[in-house]
Amino acid sequence: MRKARLLPYLNCQTRRRYAAKAVVLQLCRRRIASWQAPENGHHPAAFPSRSSISLPKPGARSISVLNGDDSTIFALSTAPGRAAIAIIRVSGPQSLGVYNALCPGKAEPRPRYASLRTLYEPFTELPNRQVLDPGSLVFYFPAPNTVTGEDVLEFHIHGGPAIVKAVLAAIVKVDPLFQSKTAPAKIRYAEPGEFTRRAFYNNRLDLTQIEALGDSLSAETEQQRRLAVNGTTNKLTERYETWRSELLYARGELEALIDFSEDQHFEESPRQLIVSVEKQVKSLNSKLTSSINNAFKGELLRNGIRVALLGAPNAGKSSLLNRIVGREAAIVSHEPGTTRDVIEISVDIGGFLCKIGDLAGLRRSSSETTDEQTGSAPNIGKVELEGIRRARRWILDADVIIVVLPVQQAFDGSPICKVSVDPEILRTLAQHEAGKQKLFFVVNKIDLISIEDEVDLSEVSNLLHTIQEKDLQSSSSSQSLFDSSKPTQRGDLIRISCKEGLNVGPRGSGDSSGIQDLLDGLSKTFATITAPEGLEDDRPLQALQEESLGASERHRLLLVQCQGYLDAFCNHFSSSQDIDVVLAAEELRGAADCLAKISGKGEAGDVEEVLGVVFEKWGPPTLPS
C-alpha cells in the first residue's frame, strides 16, 4: 500500500519498471501455485530454458545440456562418397579422449592450430597396431567458444570411402561402454541436426540463425544465397525481441492499472493510459503487416517462383520450355494435345529460382460446347480433359503467367497474318487474380512471317486493354498489372521464335529468337514481385527490408497469430462497452508468446515443439555403407 501511494510521484520510466516487476511477480506466483509436488516432496527438474543455461568457463570441460545427456557425438561433416578430403567432427566432453585413443602417445593438439597425426586403431599394442590414416590433420577447439559450445575435435582425413568407414568405426570403439548392451553409449553417432541443436541450447545460435543455416546448405541460386546469408545474423531475433519488449511494457502498464488504480492516482487517467497503450499496439501491428508480406516474398525466393505457360494446343509452350531450360524436357509434336500433364522444371533465371510449368493446351470438347459450336469442336479423351483440369488448377497458384499466342498465316494468300486469342484462354484469364498474378504475352512462331508481312494484333490489343482496366479497378492493388519496363505496358508484345538454329543471346548480340528479351523481362518481374516492403524503424530501410525477407514460413504463421492477438486487443477498445483490462492484458501476453516462439525463448514446452518443427527437415543421419 505504501508503494502504491508513492507511485504517482515517480517518473514515467520508474513507474514502468515497477509495473513490469509487478507483472513478473504475478507470473511467478501463478507458476508456483500451478506446481504440484510429487509424493517424495521434490519438484521434478524443469527442462532448461536458454536463459537458464550457463556456459562453461574457459578451460572447463563442457557438458551437454540436452536433457542431462553428457554423451559425446560424432559424424561425417562432409558429403559421403569418394573425395580428396573428408572431415569427421566430434563434440562433447570426451573429445580429447577420442584423440588420445586414436593418436596414442602424442601430445594434446594446440587449440585452434592444425596438427599432423597418424591415426591408429584404438587400444592396440605396437606390434599389432593398425594404421587407419597415415596423414590426418587434427584440430581441437576447447569450449565454450566453439560451434556447439562444447569441446570440438575435427579429423581432416583422406576421403577414400574405406578410410572414412574405418575411422568412424574406430571412434565408436573408444566408448568405454562399447561392449555394454544395456548402458547408454557415451560416444555415439550424432542424430540429425544434433550439432546444431546443441549449439542452440548452448546459446551459440538462435532459431532464426539455425533456419538460415539450413537455407545456406540448400541454396541453389544467387538470390537464395543472399537470403540465407542475411539470415545468419541475429538481426531478425533482435527485432522480434524488441517488439516483444514493447508488448511486455504495454502489458506492465495495464497490469499496474489493474493492481493499483483503486489505491492511488496515476499521472495519467486510466483512459489516457489505455489510449497510449492502444497507440503503441497499433504501431506495432503495422510493422507486423509489413513483416508478414515480406516473409511471403522471402518464401518465393526460397521455394521458387511459379511460372505457368498458358496457351492453346500447338501454341508452342513445350518448345518454349525446352528453349528456356536448354534441353528437351518436354515432347514436341504437331499433334494437338501432346502435353497431357503438368511438366514442372526448376531453372535459374537471373539468380531467381523459377518453377516453370508446361501445361496442357486449353480447348473445349464437343460435349462442352453449344449446338452452334458442335460442328467444329474436337472430341477430347478423358486423359486430356484431366490434364486441362490440372492446368487450370496450376494456373490459379502461379505467380507469373506467360500467355503464348502463335502467329497464324492467312490461308487466302493475304500478306496479313493474324494473332488470335482462343476463347478458352479468355475464359481462364478472366479468373486470374488482378494485381497478384503478373502476366506476360508473347507472340510465338515469328519465323513463319517475313519482314513485309503485316501482323493483325487487334484481338490481343483488346485483351490487354480489358486486363489493364480490370487490374486498375481491383481493390487489392492500386498499381498496374504491368511493370513500366515491360513491353506490354506500351501496347507491344514480346515476339519470339522457338525454332532450332536461331541465335539466343544477350541484347545486341544478334539474338534473332527473342528468348533473351523474354528472360530479361522475367528477371525484372521477379525482382518486382519479391521487392520487400519498408518498415518504420530507426535503422536503414534497405537493411530492414533485406532482413525481413529472411523470415521463414514458420515465422510468418507465428506473426499472423501474433497479429490476431493484437487485433483482438484493439477490438476491446473499439466497442462502446466497458473495457475489460484483464482480458486486454491477456491478449498482449498471447502476442508476446508468439514472438518468443520465433526465436525459441518461450517456455520449455514451446521450445521442444518448435525444435521439432525446425529439425524435422534435416533428415536422418547418413552413415557410410
XYZ file of C-alpha atoms in Angstrom:
625
model
C 0.000 0.000 0.000
C 2.842 2.369 0.829
C 4.446 1.824 -2.580
C 1.077 2.285 -4.246
C 0.676 5.716 -2.620
C 4.167 6.740 -3.728
C 3.636 5.588 -7.306
C 2.135 8.897 -8.586
C 5.314 10.764 -7.534
C 7.627 8.523 -9.559
C 8.644 9.458 -13.069
C 7.207 7.555 -16.037
C 10.248 5.359 -16.620
C 10.470 4.282 -12.979
C 6.734 3.617 -12.937
C 7.077 1.367 -15.979
C 9.898 -0.586 -14.375
C 7.860 -1.026 -11.228
C 4.840 -2.126 -13.220
C 6.968 -4.652 -15.115
C 8.260 -6.067 -11.832
C 4.692 -6.425 -10.652
C 3.924 -8.476 -13.740
C 6.928 -10.728 -13.139
C 5.953 -11.280 -9.507
C 2.409 -12.097 -10.502
C 3.611 -14.615 -13.088
C 5.913 -16.215 -10.529
C 3.026 -16.577 -8.084
C 0.902 -18.216 -10.770
C 3.734 -20.585 -11.708
C 4.379 -21.593 -8.101
C 0.687 -22.098 -7.479
C 0.428 -24.373 -10.525
C 3.199 -26.687 -9.328
C 2.146 -29.978 -7.827
C 4.726 -31.602 -5.571
C 5.093 -35.383 -6.017
C 4.979 -37.873 -3.174
C 8.673 -37.587 -2.350
C 8.293 -33.856 -1.808
C 10.652 -32.823 -4.595
C 9.684 -30.968 -7.713
C 10.707 -32.570 -10.988
C 13.578 -30.864 -12.754
C 12.230 -28.483 -15.364
C 13.565 -28.574 -18.879
C 16.334 -25.966 -19.062
C 15.421 -22.869 -20.994
C 18.016 -20.956 -22.972
C 18.071 -18.161 -20.433
C 18.845 -20.581 -17.601
C 21.778 -22.262 -19.357
C 25.171 -21.141 -18.093
C 28.057 -21.588 -20.486
C 31.172 -23.304 -19.122
C 34.067 -21.111 -18.152
C 37.160 -21.033 -20.375
C 39.309 -24.066 -19.764
C 36.497 -26.155 -18.278
C 35.203 -29.291 -19.947
C 31.720 -28.819 -21.361
C 28.732 -30.997 -20.560
C 25.781 -31.254 -22.916
C 22.557 -29.720 -21.694
C 20.315 -31.956 -23.759
C 18.046 -33.464 -21.132
C 21.042 -34.200 -18.932
C 22.782 -36.111 -21.750
C 26.558 -35.804 -21.370
C 27.384 -38.060 -24.321
C 29.929 -37.185 -26.985
C 28.675 -37.231 -30.549
C 30.476 -37.547 -33.871
C 29.531 -37.537 -37.551
C 30.897 -37.185 -41.047
C 30.590 -33.454 -41.780
C 31.367 -33.668 -45.494
C 29.271 -35.306 -48.182
C 29.558 -39.107 -48.316
C 31.397 -40.641 -51.259
C 34.838 -40.515 -52.788
C 36.708 -37.231 -52.270
C 40.191 -35.876 -51.624
C 39.396 -34.886 -48.029
C 36.720 -35.905 -45.551
C 36.029 -34.175 -42.228
C 34.824 -36.019 -39.146
C 33.605 -33.795 -36.325
C 33.452 -34.806 -32.648
C 31.657 -32.723 -29.998
C 31.341 -33.347 -26.273
C 33.304 -33.861 -23.051
C 35.102 -36.970 -24.398
C 36.592 -35.218 -27.432
C 40.150 -35.348 -26.095
C 39.565 -38.934 -25.030
C 38.837 -39.785 -28.657
C 42.031 -38.019 -29.695
C 44.172 -39.873 -27.141
C 42.732 -43.205 -28.266
C 43.348 -42.644 -31.975
C 46.685 -40.838 -31.531
C 48.333 -42.755 -28.630
C 51.494 -41.324 -27.176
C 51.066 -37.936 -28.851
C 50.771 -34.624 -27.038
C 47.408 -32.901 -26.993
C 46.951 -30.688 -30.059
C 47.416 -26.965 -29.601
C 43.962 -25.348 -29.562
C 42.908 -23.862 -32.904
C 46.089 -24.974 -34.682
C 46.471 -27.787 -37.221
C 48.409 -30.840 -36.028
C 49.563 -33.599 -38.386
C 48.900 -37.013 -36.848
C 48.754 -40.686 -37.794
C 45.500 -42.314 -36.727
C 45.655 -45.824 -35.254
C 43.162 -48.493 -34.285
C 42.344 -47.686 -30.619
C 43.560 -49.773 -27.676
C 46.020 -51.924 -29.611
C 49.700 -52.566 -28.772
C 52.568 -51.552 -31.013
C 53.277 -54.896 -32.682
C 49.648 -55.253 -33.767
C 48.764 -51.573 -34.074
C 46.917 -50.894 -37.333
C 47.198 -47.576 -39.120
C 43.836 -46.085 -40.093
C 45.124 -42.962 -41.882
C 48.826 -42.118 -42.207
C 48.326 -38.355 -42.547
C 45.408 -36.647 -40.803
C 45.112 -33.001 -39.820
C 43.663 -32.682 -36.318
C 42.008 -29.516 -34.968
C 40.957 -29.071 -31.350
C 38.593 -26.307 -30.246
C 38.043 -26.015 -26.480
C 34.705 -24.909 -25.054
C 32.889 -22.570 -24.871
C 33.852 -20.607 -27.999
C 33.047 -23.368 -30.459
C 30.285 -24.049 -32.927
C 28.384 -26.172 -30.394
C 29.588 -24.538 -27.174
C 31.327 -27.831 -26.236
C 34.805 -29.228 -26.814
C 35.073 -29.918 -30.545
C 37.582 -32.156 -32.334
C 37.945 -32.411 -36.101
C 39.792 -35.044 -38.132
C 40.635 -33.982 -41.692
C 41.376 -37.352 -43.236
C 41.848 -38.755 -46.728
C 38.434 -39.028 -48.362
C 38.501 -42.619 -49.555
C 35.319 -44.468 -48.527
C 37.283 -47.250 -46.811
C 39.345 -44.826 -44.705
C 36.253 -42.872 -43.662
C 34.434 -46.051 -42.692
C 37.425 -47.335 -40.671
C 37.868 -44.095 -38.701
C 34.152 -43.842 -37.884
C 34.136 -47.447 -36.676
C 37.218 -46.781 -34.545
C 35.626 -43.784 -32.784
C 32.728 -45.960 -31.656
C 35.187 -48.389 -30.022
C 36.620 -45.586 -27.872
C 33.424 -45.609 -25.806
C 34.189 -47.394 -22.505
C 30.653 -48.834 -22.620
C 31.083 -50.089 -26.192
C 30.585 -53.737 -25.181
C 27.587 -52.984 -22.943
C 24.151 -53.764 -24.332
C 22.156 -52.042 -21.578
C 24.017 -48.859 -20.627
C 23.574 -45.820 -22.916
C 26.540 -45.037 -25.132
C 28.804 -42.180 -24.057
C 30.297 -41.803 -27.526
C 27.779 -42.240 -30.331
C 26.917 -41.183 -33.854
C 25.012 -37.885 -33.936
C 21.307 -37.698 -34.575
C 20.049 -35.491 -37.438
C 20.729 -31.843 -36.651
C 22.164 -32.646 -33.202
C 25.280 -30.493 -33.590
C 23.075 -27.503 -34.376
C 20.658 -28.447 -31.609
C 23.488 -28.343 -29.070
C 24.607 -25.006 -30.474
C 21.118 -23.693 -29.783
C 20.998 -24.933 -26.191
C 24.489 -23.580 -25.517
C 23.474 -20.118 -26.782
C 25.723 -20.267 -29.847
C 22.843 -19.921 -32.324
C 19.211 -18.887 -32.110
C 16.383 -20.477 -34.076
C 16.361 -17.857 -36.825
C 20.088 -18.411 -37.417
C 19.581 -22.181 -37.458
C 16.901 -21.889 -40.122
C 19.163 -19.584 -42.153
C 21.930 -22.182 -41.834
C 19.632 -24.785 -43.358
C 18.801 -22.357 -46.167
C 22.530 -21.808 -46.787
C 23.087 -25.532 -47.227
C 20.208 -25.853 -49.695
C 20.734 -22.586 -51.648
C 20.986 -23.131 -55.404
C 20.620 -19.627 -56.840
C 22.230 -16.274 -56.139
C 19.080 -14.819 -54.604
C 18.732 -17.816 -52.296
C 22.356 -17.386 -51.215
C 21.832 -13.704 -50.405
C 18.672 -14.516 -48.495
C 20.439 -17.171 -46.408
C 23.491 -15.006 -45.707
C 21.317 -12.130 -44.467
C 19.554 -14.536 -42.126
C 22.716 -15.853 -40.455
C 22.986 -12.675 -38.375
C 20.846 -12.242 -35.279
C 19.156 -9.079 -36.577
C 15.795 -10.786 -37.021
C 15.893 -12.099 -33.464
C 16.812 -8.651 -32.145
C 13.839 -7.150 -33.952
C 11.408 -9.748 -32.614
C 12.804 -9.317 -29.107
C 12.396 -5.544 -29.375
C 8.755 -5.995 -30.330
C 8.258 -8.476 -27.516
C 9.751 -5.995 -25.028
C 7.322 -3.341 -26.241
C 4.441 -5.710 -25.610
C 5.743 -6.563 -22.146
C 5.993 -2.869 -21.240
C 2.476 -2.247 -22.546
C 1.179 -5.220 -20.605
C 3.008 -3.993 -17.492
C 1.182 -0.693 -17.680
C -2.169 -2.480 -17.909
C -1.263 -4.820 -15.052
C -0.297 -1.816 -12.925
C -3.640 -0.243 -13.767
C -5.385 -3.418 -12.608
C -3.451 -3.754 -9.350
C -3.076 -0.125 -8.226
C -5.771 2.026 -9.852
C -8.112 1.786 -6.848
C -5.441 2.710 -4.268
C -3.779 5.738 -5.812
C -3.907 8.199 -8.706
C -1.685 7.966 -11.775
C -0.228 10.988 -13.518
C -2.434 9.948 -16.434
C -6.071 8.997 -16.191
C -6.862 5.313 -16.813
C -8.443 6.247 -20.118
C -5.350 8.188 -21.221
C -3.120 5.275 -20.217
C -5.243 2.831 -22.205
C -5.222 5.118 -25.256
C -1.413 5.338 -25.044
C -1.097 1.550 -24.931
C -3.526 1.177 -27.818
C -1.443 3.585 -29.912
C 1.702 1.515 -29.268
C -0.101 -1.680 -30.237
C -1.424 -0.216 -33.497
C 2.062 0.985 -34.436
C 3.458 -2.484 -33.829
C 0.586 -4.027 -35.769
C 1.525 -2.076 -38.902
C 5.123 -3.331 -38.632
C 3.848 -6.879 -38.335
C 1.852 -6.436 -41.538
C 4.974 -5.442 -43.478
C 6.960 -8.316 -41.964
C 4.237 -10.826 -42.896
C 4.180 -9.600 -46.501
C 7.972 -9.704 -46.713
C 8.038 -13.200 -45.243
C 5.738 -14.345 -48.042
C 8.071 -12.790 -50.607
C 11.025 -14.457 -48.929
C 9.279 -17.803 -49.377
C 9.039 -17.069 -53.103
C 12.819 -16.680 -53.218
C 13.327 -19.732 -51.038
C 10.883 -22.167 -52.674
C 10.794 -20.799 -56.208
C 8.551 -18.523 -58.283
C 5.847 -20.480 -60.111
C 5.552 -19.609 -63.817
C 2.721 -21.075 -65.884
C 2.876 -21.469 -69.677
C -0.681 -20.836 -70.841
C -1.892 -21.330 -74.390
C -3.995 -23.286 -76.816
C -2.826 -26.660 -78.195
C 0.165 -26.351 -80.570
C 0.864 -22.767 -79.434
C 4.498 -23.713 -78.789
C 4.517 -23.964 -74.990
C 6.623 -27.137 -74.857
C 9.055 -25.720 -77.411
C 9.404 -22.565 -75.332
C 10.071 -24.623 -72.203
C 12.803 -26.580 -73.979
C 14.443 -23.364 -75.178
C 14.414 -21.831 -71.709
C 15.890 -24.843 -69.898
C 18.293 -25.661 -72.736
C 17.302 -29.310 -73.168
C 14.444 -31.475 -74.360
C 12.375 -31.510 -71.200
C 9.020 -31.889 -72.948
C 7.854 -33.798 -76.032
C 7.207 -31.580 -79.064
C 4.808 -32.744 -81.756
C 2.496 -31.279 -84.404
C -0.313 -33.400 -82.963
C -2.603 -31.305 -80.698
C -2.842 -32.365 -77.059
C 0.652 -33.885 -76.777
C 1.152 -32.465 -73.271
C -1.463 -34.032 -71.025
C 0.032 -33.468 -67.587
C 1.889 -30.643 -65.863
C 5.625 -30.765 -66.586
C 7.340 -28.744 -63.850
C 11.000 -27.809 -64.348
C 13.153 -25.784 -61.918
C 15.533 -23.338 -63.581
C 17.720 -20.402 -62.541
C 16.648 -17.203 -64.318
C 18.664 -14.129 -63.396
C 19.565 -15.591 -59.989
C 15.940 -16.407 -59.121
C 14.730 -19.970 -58.644
C 11.865 -20.403 -61.071
C 9.495 -23.371 -61.399
C 8.104 -23.375 -64.934
C 5.005 -25.445 -65.567
C 4.321 -26.632 -69.103
C 0.561 -27.142 -69.089
C -1.880 -28.936 -71.326
C -3.295 -26.792 -74.112
C -6.697 -25.373 -73.198
C -9.560 -26.209 -75.543
C -13.179 -27.261 -75.252
C -14.543 -30.621 -76.318
C -17.747 -31.183 -78.283
C -19.549 -32.137 -75.045
C -18.798 -28.711 -73.559
C -19.854 -26.565 -76.492
C -23.213 -25.214 -77.633
C -25.099 -26.533 -80.626
C -23.657 -23.798 -82.835
C -20.111 -24.807 -81.943
C -20.532 -28.584 -82.027
C -19.590 -28.917 -85.640
C -16.004 -27.655 -85.220
C -15.233 -28.750 -81.656
C -12.955 -31.793 -81.334
C -13.599 -34.854 -79.236
C -11.190 -34.886 -76.293
C -10.347 -38.017 -74.348
C -10.641 -38.369 -70.597
C -6.867 -38.201 -70.098
C -6.569 -34.869 -71.885
C -9.599 -33.491 -70.005
C -7.884 -34.381 -66.734
C -4.751 -32.629 -67.978
C -6.763 -29.490 -68.764
C -8.349 -29.596 -65.310
C -4.924 -29.816 -63.676
C -3.644 -26.990 -65.870
C -6.412 -24.650 -64.723
C -5.740 -25.513 -61.101
C -1.984 -24.930 -61.561
C -2.642 -21.529 -63.140
C -4.572 -20.354 -60.086
C -1.492 -20.969 -57.907
C 1.008 -19.431 -60.338
C 2.844 -16.201 -59.585
C 3.582 -15.355 -63.224
C 1.580 -16.408 -66.292
C 3.144 -16.469 -69.762
C 0.403 -16.414 -72.387
C 1.748 -17.980 -75.590
C -0.065 -16.764 -78.720
C 1.009 -18.252 -82.080
C 1.067 -16.369 -85.356
C -1.461 -17.746 -87.839
C -0.735 -17.389 -91.544
C -3.558 -16.321 -93.817
C -4.905 -19.148 -95.983
C -6.122 -16.857 -98.763
C -2.604 -15.709 -99.632
C -3.107 -12.354 -97.939
C 0.078 -10.729 -96.523
C -1.774 -10.010 -93.279
C -1.078 -12.580 -90.524
C -3.320 -12.771 -87.514
C -2.681 -13.387 -83.813
C -5.942 -14.601 -82.315
C -6.831 -15.460 -78.728
C -8.638 -18.755 -78.100
C -11.947 -18.380 -76.187
C -10.696 -20.817 -73.533
C -7.687 -18.558 -72.924
C -10.014 -15.586 -72.461
C -12.145 -17.606 -70.065
C -9.123 -18.616 -67.999
C -7.598 -15.124 -67.892
C -10.918 -13.764 -66.641
C -10.379 -15.814 -63.459
C -6.837 -14.615 -62.714
C -6.196 -12.590 -59.564
C -5.830 -8.973 -60.554
C -2.802 -7.323 -59.040
C -1.375 -10.613 -57.688
C -0.500 -12.607 -60.793
C 1.857 -11.000 -63.285
C 1.096 -11.589 -66.962
C 3.447 -11.886 -69.935
C 2.155 -12.021 -73.508
C 4.451 -13.493 -76.154
C 3.791 -13.904 -79.885
C 5.366 -17.186 -80.950
C 6.389 -18.571 -84.363
C 7.524 -15.245 -85.793
C 9.818 -17.257 -88.056
C 6.740 -18.064 -90.160
C 6.329 -14.466 -91.296
C 8.561 -12.239 -93.361
C 9.522 -8.632 -92.768
C 6.976 -7.444 -95.356
C 4.086 -9.306 -93.727
C 1.678 -7.327 -91.575
C 0.502 -8.795 -88.261
C -3.051 -8.161 -87.056
C -2.907 -7.686 -83.257
C -6.386 -6.252 -82.757
C -7.661 -9.145 -80.630
C -4.570 -9.067 -78.437
C -4.777 -5.280 -78.013
C -8.400 -5.541 -76.889
C -7.404 -8.259 -74.403
C -4.588 -6.141 -72.992
C -6.897 -3.164 -72.593
C -9.516 -5.270 -70.785
C -6.999 -6.791 -68.373
C -5.369 -3.452 -67.589
C -8.749 -1.938 -66.748
C -9.582 -4.905 -64.527
C -6.285 -4.574 -62.682
C -6.629 -0.832 -62.144
C -10.146 -1.308 -60.757
C -9.025 -4.064 -58.401
C -9.184 -3.071 -54.762
C -6.193 -5.283 -53.959
C -3.717 -3.182 -55.916
C -3.507 0.454 -56.914
C -0.752 -0.156 -59.455
C -0.977 -1.512 -62.965
C -0.607 -5.195 -63.587
C 2.250 -4.474 -65.936
C 5.644 -3.118 -64.986
C 6.799 0.034 -66.703
C 9.808 -1.839 -68.062
C 7.655 -4.466 -69.758
C 6.887 -4.112 -73.466
C 3.207 -4.856 -72.879
C 2.828 -1.603 -70.967
C 3.438 0.275 -74.223
C 0.921 -1.885 -76.073
C 3.593 -4.083 -77.677
C 4.230 -7.812 -77.325
C 7.389 -9.842 -76.924
C 7.924 -11.647 -80.199
C 9.780 -14.944 -80.058
C 10.590 -17.974 -82.126
C 11.354 -21.401 -80.684
C 12.704 -22.760 -83.940
C 16.010 -24.562 -83.586
C 19.010 -22.833 -85.098
C 18.043 -19.270 -84.209
C 20.594 -17.496 -82.031
C 19.796 -16.992 -78.329
C 21.978 -14.398 -76.634
C 22.028 -11.095 -74.759
C 20.761 -7.887 -76.228
C 22.881 -6.562 -79.045
C 24.439 -9.977 -79.769
C 22.264 -10.774 -82.752
C 19.570 -12.626 -80.858
C 17.005 -13.416 -83.539
C 14.786 -15.651 -81.382
C 13.637 -13.071 -78.813
C 14.094 -15.618 -75.998
C 16.662 -13.447 -74.231
C 14.264 -10.491 -74.269
C 11.707 -12.721 -72.566
C 14.226 -13.879 -69.932
C 15.268 -10.285 -69.230
C 11.647 -9.298 -68.758
C 11.065 -12.242 -66.423
C 14.088 -11.284 -64.314
C 12.792 -7.737 -63.893
C 9.347 -9.052 -62.975
C 10.823 -11.460 -60.407
C 12.730 -8.579 -58.819
C 9.499 -6.554 -58.647
C 7.301 -9.192 -57.024
C 9.986 -10.069 -54.441
C 10.921 -6.472 -53.572
C 10.478 -6.060 -49.787
C 8.223 -3.530 -48.159
C 9.618 -0.871 -45.864
C 9.425 -0.959 -42.081
C 9.237 2.012 -39.753
C 12.405 1.812 -37.711
C 15.499 3.822 -36.886
C 17.863 1.584 -38.844
C 18.492 1.913 -42.622
C 15.482 0.956 -44.694
C 17.388 -1.325 -47.070
C 18.832 -3.367 -44.202
C 15.419 -3.760 -42.598
C 13.893 -4.885 -45.872
C 16.572 -7.477 -46.610
C 16.391 -8.871 -43.084
C 12.618 -9.220 -43.184
C 12.846 -11.315 -46.351
C 14.757 -13.891 -44.311
C 11.675 -14.719 -42.247
C 10.535 -18.274 -42.924
C 7.043 -19.708 -43.273
C 7.160 -20.660 -39.590
C 7.894 -17.032 -38.702
C 5.064 -15.833 -40.912
C 2.491 -18.120 -39.309
C 3.535 -17.019 -35.816
C 3.458 -13.363 -36.876
C -0.062 -13.862 -38.239
C -1.050 -15.447 -34.929
C 0.551 -12.551 -33.053
C -1.349 -10.064 -35.199
C -4.561 -11.901 -34.371
C -3.951 -11.287 -30.671
C -3.235 -7.599 -31.330
C -6.408 -7.258 -33.408
C -8.368 -8.838 -30.575
C -6.726 -6.368 -28.178
C -7.805 -3.412 -30.317
C -11.335 -4.804 -30.531
C -11.653 -4.479 -26.758
C -11.334 -0.698 -27.138
C -13.414 -0.268 -30.280
C -16.684 -1.195 -28.626
C -18.697 1.268 -26.580
C -18.973 -1.134 -23.651
C -16.769 -1.019 -20.589
C -13.195 -2.071 -21.269
C -12.099 -5.372 -19.727
C -8.464 -4.547 -18.957
C -7.759 -8.060 -17.705
C -8.737 -9.677 -20.987
C -6.879 -6.996 -22.934
C -3.689 -7.694 -20.977
C -4.126 -11.415 -21.697
C -4.208 -10.678 -25.426
C -0.855 -8.914 -25.113
C 0.551 -11.919 -23.274
C -0.510 -14.224 -26.129
C 1.057 -11.883 -28.702
C 4.351 -11.758 -26.778
C 4.401 -15.565 -26.516
C 4.105 -15.850 -30.302
C 7.166 -13.639 -30.767
C 9.055 -15.666 -28.155
C 8.379 -18.876 -30.073
C 10.056 -17.460 -33.180
C 13.450 -17.129 -31.509
C 12.996 -20.132 -29.204
C 12.771 -18.125 -25.992
C 9.380 -19.361 -24.952
C 8.571 -21.804 -22.203
C 10.006 -25.314 -22.100
C 7.117 -26.980 -23.909
C 7.117 -24.313 -26.601
C 10.849 -24.747 -27.201
C 10.566 -28.508 -27.674
C 7.605 -28.081 -30.030
C 9.433 -25.510 -32.136
C 12.648 -27.525 -32.244
C 10.750 -30.479 -33.617
C 9.451 -28.331 -36.475
C 12.854 -26.809 -37.231
C 14.851 -30.043 -37.223
C 12.353 -32.375 -38.885
C 13.617 -31.328 -42.327
C 17.252 -32.209 -41.583
C 16.542 -35.884 -42.326
C 18.164 -38.990 -40.855
C 21.944 -39.183 -40.381
C 23.926 -40.714 -43.225
C 26.346 -43.482 -42.328
C 28.813 -44.681 -44.982
C 27.836 -48.125 -46.205
